[in-house]
Amino acid sequence: MKDITLGQYYPSDSFTHKMDARVKLVLVVAFIVAVFLAKNFLSYIAVAACVICATLVSRIPISKMLKSIKAIIMILIFTGILNLMFYNGETVYWSWWRFNVSLEGIIFSVKMVLRLVLLVMGTTLLTFTTTPTGITDGMESLMSPLKYIKVPVHDIAVIMSIALRFIPILSEEVDKIMMAQKARGASFDTGGLVSRAKALLPILIPLFVSAFRRADELALALDARCYNATPNRTRYQVMKFGWRDLAGVIGTAVFIVLVVALNNNFWGAYQSVEAAWWLFAV
Amino acid sequence: MDENARVSNEVVIKADGVDFSYRSGEYVSRGVTGINLEVRRGEFLVILGRNGSGKSTLAKLLNGFLIPDEGIVTVMGTDTADENKIYEVRSKVGMVFQNPDNQMVASVVENDVAFGPENLGIPRAEIEERVTEALETVGMSEYRKGSPNKLSGGQKQRIAIAAILAMRPDVVILDESTAMLDPKGRREIMDTVMNLNREKGMTVVLITHYMDEAIEADRIFVMNDGKITASGAPKDVFLNYDKVKAAGLELPVASKVSKALIEAGYDLPFAITDEELAKSICRLKQKI
């Protein structure tokens, strides 16, 4: 049987892997806010330091991290070029029709790209260090206050958990159906776009039929296991806020404070160091 | 465990004059008619029948998935038609289905086993205990933290049984739970079921079309065309070849051989297991 690893979870036993999924979710949100708070290169350096520290304690190989960047390379190029061309700067180096390349534009697009890179690296750390089940459980727990405004938090969590459980099963099924269709002479990789799309139809229909059949049986199985028997459902998986989580929160808080602090020129301190002033001012 | 001590006289499930038919709009298709049966505590009961004989319908009537049109089904005195007590019924009568993949909800084995007790609102410490015990019973403890996707069909089905056991039911119904498995997986499930019944004293109702799974039953019911056409101890039922044949079923090999020998004029008892047959043939040889 195929072993399909869902998402990008990288199994390890590191500090971050052992952290509470809820805390990691909150910290990722805080991190995103911090990235958007950063204004100058000094605060970007602080954010980058945060990402580097987090990567180190997660023991995720650098190559893995770079791969996550590779996935968005087109977006990066696009963002970079568009910002470069359309920014209305003063020091114009090159101009043609509506396009202006200026010093300010270069600096701005570098910042934009840097922001995206840091954003993706920071957030993929979550999916690298947390299993999809862990993320689901964490989200359920974080959303639990919504119960009081009648949001069916638990049902949503069960739906997510079932979806995660069935992705590998259905993907295996797609393989089987494709093989069955190939055995009958179907071809999926020849012809133009339209004929290829049409060739997918004989896969989708059996897939949907079987998915509905599975859903039917699963519904019975849920009933057999007394799903919804009592509103006072208990939880087997308990999440604990441990020392690692406290350390993570403090660490992230330090970096956020640093980012905010570096956004300001306290008492003109930066002017005294030329390089720092340049990083701050541009 | 002593045979007599295992099966008590306490009736756990009782079906009395049960009729049921499937309806969709105008169209009515036959389900089951005139079903009377009692499941006693500690018993290993097998319901045999070919496809379309109504055996799965009967199974679904026993835990309140279907409510009889006529007659009554009670589980330890509770009517399955009582909507307020339906979860009580279902927690007492656990059901394992055919496709192991379609009855698992979590991506981690232990979480899947814990799902039933969670739904029943069992305190956490006790769930832990139940999960450990259930996985031990089916011999899957080492896979506790693993993903069900990597297991074989037989192993998945054992997890599904553990998931039901964790609810601590009084009866376990296996609705064709061996039908999709390879011979090895089937053996695994049958060993698990026998262990459950013989060692733990669990009441088991096994629905199947494999005759060899019925050999070790305390009682079997043969279904054909929505009716119970034969019932009793396996040997007595198998002796009734015509009814077995009419139900579209085939005798186990040992029974066929001994039947042929008896018909050929040899003096030996009717056998249902290979061991019985071997012994009686040996005895016959000594006599000659």
XYZ file of C-alpha atoms in Angstrom:
570
model
C 0.000 0.000 0.000
C 1.148 3.480 -0.749
C 2.277 5.575 2.126
C 0.959 9.026 1.496
C 2.193 11.626 3.888
C -0.464 14.209 4.277
C 0.562 17.818 4.195
C 4.186 18.487 4.894
C 4.601 17.128 8.388
C 8.260 16.415 9.076
C 8.477 13.781 11.818
C 10.937 14.660 14.530
C 11.131 14.931 18.268
C 12.154 18.532 18.563
C 11.179 21.275 20.965
C 8.620 22.719 18.555
C 7.159 19.308 17.696
C 6.396 18.776 21.363
C 4.669 22.126 21.764
C 0.914 22.395 22.182
C -0.761 22.757 18.769
C -3.012 25.545 20.095
C -0.037 27.586 21.233
C 1.665 27.079 17.887
C -1.460 28.255 16.054
C -1.675 31.396 18.181
C 2.034 32.058 17.792
C 1.788 31.752 14.019
C -0.966 34.364 13.983
C 1.171 36.598 16.204
C 4.084 36.045 13.865
C 2.026 37.071 10.839
C 1.057 40.265 12.637
C 4.711 40.907 13.458
C 5.699 40.482 9.817
C 3.206 43.125 8.803
C 4.292 45.428 11.591
C 7.871 45.481 10.360
C 8.590 48.713 8.519
C 12.299 49.040 7.994
C 15.146 46.653 7.331
C 16.182 46.606 10.970
C 12.833 45.210 12.024
C 12.947 42.793 9.090
C 16.235 41.540 10.462
C 14.478 40.931 13.796
C 11.724 38.937 12.032
C 14.319 36.936 10.110
C 16.153 36.217 13.358
C 12.850 34.974 14.785
C 12.361 32.606 11.831
C 15.944 31.360 12.088
C 15.648 30.713 15.829
C 12.341 28.899 15.352
C 13.811 26.771 12.552
C 16.783 25.871 14.703
C 14.671 24.708 17.657
C 12.397 22.776 15.265
C 15.380 20.963 13.723
C 13.877 21.278 10.259
C 16.585 20.898 7.606
C 17.365 24.081 5.672
C 16.679 22.258 2.396
C 13.103 21.589 3.534
C 12.601 25.236 4.378
C 13.980 26.333 1.022
C 11.610 23.961 -0.719
C 8.661 25.804 0.797
C 10.049 28.987 -0.784
C 10.420 27.224 -4.108
C 6.697 26.582 -4.112
C 5.948 30.314 -4.207
C 8.809 31.374 -6.440
C 6.476 32.514 -9.231
C 4.480 34.660 -6.843
C 7.708 36.187 -5.545
C 8.952 37.051 -9.019
C 5.595 38.481 -10.001
C 5.269 40.585 -6.864
C 8.832 41.787 -7.146
C 8.545 42.870 -10.783
C 5.139 44.520 -10.446
C 6.212 46.543 -7.434
C 9.424 47.480 -9.139
C 7.653 48.752 -12.243
C 4.710 50.586 -10.783
C 6.132 52.215 -7.687
C 6.067 55.993 -7.993
C 9.457 56.878 -6.651
C 11.428 60.075 -7.005
C 14.861 58.864 -7.994
C 13.933 57.399 -11.370
C 16.595 55.307 -13.072
C 14.698 54.042 -16.074
C 11.334 54.896 -17.502
C 9.248 53.604 -20.395
C 5.564 54.285 -20.999
C 3.994 53.724 -17.592
C 6.852 51.791 -16.101
C 9.275 53.512 -13.747
C 12.148 51.874 -12.011
C 13.222 54.019 -9.108
C 15.419 53.609 -6.058
C 12.355 53.714 -3.825
C 10.687 51.103 -6.014
C 13.648 48.759 -5.708
C 13.688 49.126 -1.957
C 9.937 48.639 -1.742
C 9.893 45.501 -3.848
C 12.800 44.012 -1.899
C 10.787 44.606 1.256
C 7.692 43.019 -0.259
C 9.558 39.904 -1.363
C 11.319 39.657 1.977
C 7.975 39.930 3.729
C 6.470 37.103 1.674
C 9.488 34.862 2.154
C 9.470 35.361 5.916
C 5.712 34.885 6.043
C 5.838 31.557 4.224
C 8.844 30.277 6.143
C 7.281 31.113 9.486
C 3.913 29.598 8.716
C 5.254 26.425 7.115
C 7.089 25.775 10.354
C 3.650 25.108 11.810
C 2.771 22.491 9.211
C 6.262 20.992 9.398
C 6.062 20.465 13.134
C 2.373 19.685 13.664
C 0.413 16.718 12.311
C -2.815 17.550 10.468
C -4.663 15.857 13.318
C -2.838 18.072 15.777
C -3.814 21.181 13.836
C -7.442 20.036 13.716
C -7.499 19.346 17.447
C -5.851 22.670 18.153
C -8.354 24.539 16.011
C -11.250 22.765 17.667
C -9.947 23.701 21.065
C -9.344 27.325 20.070
C -12.785 27.612 18.524
C -14.542 26.039 21.478
C -15.729 29.383 22.910
C -17.809 29.704 19.727
C -20.000 26.920 21.108
C -21.758 29.560 23.139
C -22.957 31.308 20.009
C -24.220 27.961 18.686
C -21.391 27.228 16.270
C -21.179 23.419 15.950
C -17.471 23.390 16.760
C -17.288 19.703 17.460
C -19.095 18.732 14.278
C -16.717 20.884 12.285
C -13.787 19.170 13.972
C -15.190 15.712 13.191
C -15.749 16.731 9.575
C -12.158 17.949 9.298
C -10.846 14.814 10.939
C -12.860 12.577 8.594
C -11.681 14.597 5.601
C -8.070 14.073 6.669
C -8.707 10.383 7.179
C -10.280 9.903 3.751
C -7.861 11.878 1.582
C -5.382 8.990 1.303
C -8.209 6.470 0.828
C -9.768 8.441 -1.998
C -6.430 9.164 -3.642
C -5.748 5.448 -3.659
C -9.144 4.954 -5.184
C -8.320 7.438 -7.954
C -5.248 5.349 -8.750
C -7.337 2.199 -8.922
C -9.980 3.764 -11.147
C -7.311 5.212 -13.430
C -5.708 1.820 -13.773
C -9.074 0.217 -14.482
C -9.788 2.824 -17.172
C -6.317 2.455 -18.640
C -6.865 -1.293 -18.825
C -9.899 -0.504 -20.970
C -7.827 1.650 -23.269
C -8.343 5.105 -21.785
C -5.548 7.582 -22.110
C -4.980 10.451 -19.727
C -1.840 12.079 -21.029
C -2.411 12.560 -24.713
C -4.390 15.095 -26.698
C -5.132 18.699 -26.030
C -6.397 20.352 -22.913
C -10.046 19.705 -23.748
C -9.633 16.029 -24.520
C -7.550 15.557 -21.384
C -10.198 17.220 -19.283
C -12.793 14.999 -20.920
C -10.712 11.938 -20.103
C -10.988 12.840 -16.425
C -14.757 12.472 -16.476
C -14.703 8.652 -16.391
C -12.551 8.958 -13.282
C -14.609 11.548 -11.479
C -17.950 9.814 -11.867
C -16.937 6.475 -10.319
C -14.999 8.373 -7.683
C -18.053 10.373 -6.671
C -20.284 7.303 -6.703
C -17.905 5.472 -4.424
C -17.414 8.504 -2.188
C -21.152 8.724 -1.637
C -21.339 5.008 -0.914
C -18.544 5.388 1.601
C -20.306 8.357 3.153
C -23.426 6.253 3.576
C -21.573 3.488 5.350
C -19.606 5.950 7.425
C -22.845 7.551 8.583
C -24.036 4.162 9.817
C -20.703 3.541 11.511
C -20.925 6.927 13.262
C -24.396 6.030 14.482
C -23.183 2.633 15.640
C -20.627 4.424 17.747
C -23.239 6.656 19.315
C -22.141 9.882 17.669
C -24.165 12.740 19.184
C -25.395 10.508 21.991
C -24.741 13.152 24.585
C -23.948 16.862 24.480
C -21.443 16.229 27.275
C -18.931 14.585 25.063
C -15.554 13.955 26.620
C -12.150 14.301 24.991
C -9.515 11.619 24.957
C -6.761 13.810 23.583
C -5.826 16.383 26.181
C -3.664 19.318 25.338
C -1.361 20.636 27.964
C 0.249 24.011 28.172
C 3.787 23.071 29.197
C 7.082 24.813 29.825
C 7.945 24.588 26.137
C 4.817 26.527 25.296
C 5.637 29.170 27.842
C 9.145 29.449 26.424
C 7.720 29.695 22.894
C 5.311 32.436 23.886
C 8.007 34.417 25.678
C 10.417 33.975 22.770
C 7.885 35.135 20.205
C 6.841 38.044 22.421
C 10.466 39.185 22.678
C 10.785 39.220 18.914
C 7.523 41.104 18.442
C 8.612 43.738 20.958
C 11.919 43.942 19.146
C 10.186 44.434 15.790
C 8.009 47.210 17.156
C 10.957 48.836 18.927
C 13.122 48.755 15.839
C 10.370 50.509 13.921
C 11.067 53.634 15.971
C 14.110 55.795 16.030
C 14.495 56.228 19.782
C 16.173 59.488 20.661
C 17.775 59.551 17.285
C 20.009 56.667 18.301
C 20.307 55.301 14.788
C 21.784 58.414 13.309
C 24.975 57.835 15.260
C 25.670 54.569 13.431
C 25.728 55.134 9.729
C 24.847 51.597 8.585
C 21.997 51.334 11.085
C 20.659 54.678 10.005
C 20.698 53.594 6.387
C 18.818 50.350 7.160
C 16.322 52.323 9.169
C 15.755 55.177 6.803
C 15.368 53.504 3.414
C -14.283 -21.513 30.199
C -16.861 -24.207 30.819
C -19.306 -24.465 27.969
C -22.383 -24.362 30.163
C -21.147 -21.477 32.248
C -20.389 -19.399 29.171
C -23.880 -19.322 27.754
C -26.409 -18.168 30.327
C -30.146 -18.174 30.057
C -30.354 -14.402 30.125
C -31.839 -13.142 26.885
C -29.942 -10.083 25.657
C -31.718 -9.462 22.366
C -35.154 -10.720 21.542
C -36.949 -10.406 18.225
C -40.599 -11.326 18.275
C -42.611 -11.722 15.088
C -40.565 -9.130 13.230
C -41.514 -7.994 9.731
C -39.649 -5.330 7.858
C -39.679 -4.146 4.261
C -37.794 -1.384 2.524
C -39.944 1.361 1.109
C -39.036 4.099 -1.244
C -42.128 5.891 -2.441
C -44.492 3.410 -4.015
C -41.859 0.764 -4.350
C -41.732 -1.835 -1.618
C -38.983 -4.426 -1.565
C -38.940 -7.366 0.741
C -36.764 -7.236 3.821
C -37.516 -9.888 6.386
C -40.716 -11.578 7.573
C -41.741 -13.506 10.650
C -38.432 -13.337 12.464
C -38.333 -14.828 15.944
C -35.014 -15.141 17.662
C -33.334 -14.806 21.010
C -29.718 -14.022 21.651
C -28.520 -15.316 25.016
C -25.674 -13.830 26.998
C -22.291 -15.367 26.230
C -23.500 -17.058 23.098
C -21.748 -17.270 19.725
C -24.546 -17.050 17.233
C -24.142 -17.176 13.483
C -26.666 -15.975 10.932
C -26.022 -17.565 7.577
C -27.442 -16.599 4.236
C -26.533 -15.751 0.697
C -26.684 -12.240 -0.773
C -30.168 -10.827 -0.590
C -31.353 -13.336 1.976
C -32.142 -10.549 4.437
C -29.357 -11.318 6.878
C -27.951 -7.783 6.931
C -31.458 -6.382 7.312
C -31.889 -8.634 10.320
C -28.588 -7.385 11.748
C -29.678 -3.770 11.361
C -32.952 -4.575 13.122
C -31.073 -5.884 16.144
C -29.477 -2.561 17.100
C -32.177 -0.153 16.074
C -30.773 0.948 12.713
C -34.040 -0.294 11.313
C -37.285 -0.359 13.227
C -39.612 -3.319 12.577
C -42.879 -2.655 10.712
C -44.502 -5.441 12.691
C -43.386 -7.133 15.875
C -40.877 -5.944 18.397
C -37.139 -6.090 19.003
C -35.928 -5.606 22.561
C -32.374 -5.196 23.764
C -32.156 -6.132 27.452
C -35.769 -5.156 27.801
C -35.520 -1.872 25.886
C -37.635 -1.564 22.771
C -35.477 -0.482 19.814
C -38.398 1.575 18.540
C -38.062 3.891 21.552
C -36.298 6.902 20.080
C -35.258 8.295 23.438
C -33.318 5.192 24.281
C -31.765 4.516 20.901
C -28.230 5.387 22.037
C -28.639 3.146 25.041
C -29.479 0.322 22.642
C -26.580 1.103 20.335
C -24.053 1.304 23.124
C -25.183 -2.130 24.296
C -25.225 -3.671 20.831
C -22.059 -2.732 18.997
C -21.853 -3.281 15.267
C -18.838 -3.881 13.044
C -19.384 -3.419 9.317
C -18.052 -4.880 6.120
C -15.565 -2.300 4.907
C -12.985 -1.473 7.569
C -12.014 1.764 5.801
C -15.495 3.169 5.983
C -15.864 2.933 9.724
C -12.808 4.776 10.945
C -12.976 8.448 11.741
C -9.523 9.385 13.002
C -6.072 9.282 11.460
C -4.527 7.805 14.585
C -5.514 4.338 15.803
C -5.966 5.226 19.466
C -8.088 8.271 18.652
C -10.328 6.129 16.505
C -10.805 3.585 19.286
C -11.512 6.434 21.724
C -14.216 7.936 19.499
C -17.051 5.732 20.822
C -16.346 6.272 24.527
C -15.895 10.008 23.858
C -19.355 10.113 22.348
C -20.742 8.413 25.419
C -19.162 11.011 27.688
C -16.873 8.595 29.524
C -14.298 10.354 31.756
C -10.843 10.663 30.211
C -8.975 8.345 32.571
C -11.450 5.581 31.897
C -11.247 6.078 28.124
C -7.501 5.564 28.367
C -8.084 2.312 30.235
C -10.709 1.160 27.751
C -8.542 1.932 24.723
C -5.656 -0.032 26.218
C -7.884 -2.976 27.054
C -9.695 -3.017 23.705
C -6.460 -2.891 21.710
C -4.990 -5.642 23.854
C -8.031 -7.845 23.292
C -7.667 -7.643 19.521
C -3.874 -7.858 19.716
C -3.180 -4.464 18.162
C -1.520 -2.655 21.082
C 1.709 -1.981 19.210
C -0.128 0.008 16.532
C -1.731 2.333 19.026
C -0.020 5.523 17.888
C 0.102 4.556 14.229
C -2.038 5.502 11.269
C -4.756 3.079 10.118
C -3.767 3.725 6.504
C -0.700 1.551 6.794
C -2.488 -1.509 8.169
C -3.741 -4.597 6.341
C -7.463 -5.257 5.932
C -7.512 -7.747 8.781
C -5.656 -5.375 11.069
C -7.993 -2.501 10.209
C -10.980 -4.691 10.928
C -9.461 -5.641 14.288
C -9.154 -1.927 15.063
C -12.809 -1.543 14.112
C -13.674 -4.345 16.556
C -11.559 -2.671 19.244
C -13.400 0.591 18.576
C -16.674 -1.174 19.328
C -15.272 -3.027 22.355
C -14.130 0.278 23.844
C -17.809 1.172 24.274
C -18.092 -1.970 26.441
C -21.173 -3.355 24.689
C -23.088 -6.425 25.816
C -23.284 -7.836 22.306
C -21.043 -7.427 19.277
C -22.656 -7.895 15.866
C -20.307 -8.452 12.942
C -22.212 -7.651 9.777
C -20.272 -9.527 7.093
C -17.091 -8.194 8.599
C -15.003 -10.881 6.937
C -16.519 -10.552 3.477
C -13.977 -8.072 2.117
C -10.895 -9.654 3.629
C -8.343 -12.054 2.210
C -8.104 -15.552 3.784
C -5.421 -14.399 6.206
C -7.476 -11.416 7.317
C -10.533 -13.630 7.724
C -8.567 -16.018 9.904
C -7.381 -13.072 12.025
C -10.923 -11.856 12.550
C -12.280 -15.319 13.314
C -9.480 -15.891 15.859
C -10.249 -12.527 17.430
C -13.955 -13.303 17.558
C -13.433 -16.754 19.035
C -11.074 -15.341 21.634
C -13.611 -12.655 22.468
C -16.387 -15.144 22.919
C -14.537 -18.028 24.568
C -12.145 -16.088 26.794
C -13.948 -12.833 27.501
C -17.444 -14.283 27.422
C -18.645 -11.655 24.965
C -21.919 -12.355 23.192
C -21.204 -12.410 19.469
C -23.612 -12.396 16.538
C -21.773 -13.105 13.300
C -23.492 -12.499 9.990
C -21.809 -14.297 7.123
C -22.151 -16.386 4.018
C -19.090 -18.513 4.770
C -20.192 -21.864 6.178
C -16.832 -22.621 7.745
C -17.234 -19.612 10.029
C -20.384 -21.177 11.441
C -18.791 -24.461 12.532
C -17.840 -23.285 15.997
C -21.095 -21.456 16.674
C -23.350 -22.351 19.559
C -26.356 -21.904 17.350
C -26.856 -20.979 13.761
C -29.748 -19.442 11.903
C -30.048 -20.006 8.188
C -31.843 -17.268 6.285
C -33.390 -17.481 2.891
C -35.713 -15.060 1.190
C -36.216 -12.965 4.329
C -37.148 -15.885 6.537
C -35.314 -18.066 8.996
C -35.472 -21.472 7.340
C -33.391 -23.483 9.772
C -31.905 -22.993 13.202
C -30.127 -24.915 15.911
C -26.701 -26.349 16.678
C -24.416 -26.401 13.622
C -24.463 -30.180 13.374
C -28.240 -30.400 13.420
C -28.591 -27.680 10.830
C -25.935 -29.111 8.535
C -27.641 -32.499 8.719
C -30.574 -30.821 7.081
C -28.804 -30.689 3.713
C -31.851 -29.821 1.711
C -32.600 -26.672 3.637
C -28.984 -25.599 3.558
C -28.896 -26.197 -0.162
C -32.188 -24.400 -0.709
C -30.709 -21.384 1.033
C -27.936 -21.305 -1.569
C -25.242 -22.360 0.854
C -22.691 -25.114 0.721
C -21.717 -27.492 3.510
C -18.172 -27.369 4.902
C -15.806 -29.824 3.226
C -15.741 -32.205 6.213
C -19.531 -32.417 6.205
C -19.655 -33.058 2.489
C -17.113 -35.861 2.772
C -18.786 -37.523 5.734
C -22.168 -37.182 4.097
C -20.844 -38.860 0.941
C -19.305 -41.643 3.030
C -22.535 -42.216 4.929
C -24.457 -42.336 1.684
C -21.929 -44.830 0.345
C -22.890 -47.112 3.186
C -20.103 -46.521 5.683
C -21.020 -46.484 9.315
C -19.655 -43.232 10.676
C -21.138 -40.179 12.387
C -21.853 -36.938 10.543
C -18.874 -34.595 10.973
C -18.625 -30.842 10.648
C -14.974 -30.171 11.465
C -11.922 -31.661 9.810
C -10.761 -33.119 13.149
C -14.062 -34.897 13.715
C -13.963 -36.347 10.255
C -10.367 -37.504 10.638
C -11.118 -39.174 13.966
C -14.195 -40.975 12.738
C -12.390 -42.222 9.646
C -9.555 -43.530 11.836
C -12.058 -45.316 14.026
C -13.729 -46.772 10.967
C -10.392 -48.054 9.744
C -9.686 -49.753 13.058
C -13.050 -51.520 12.905
C -12.328 -52.825 9.445
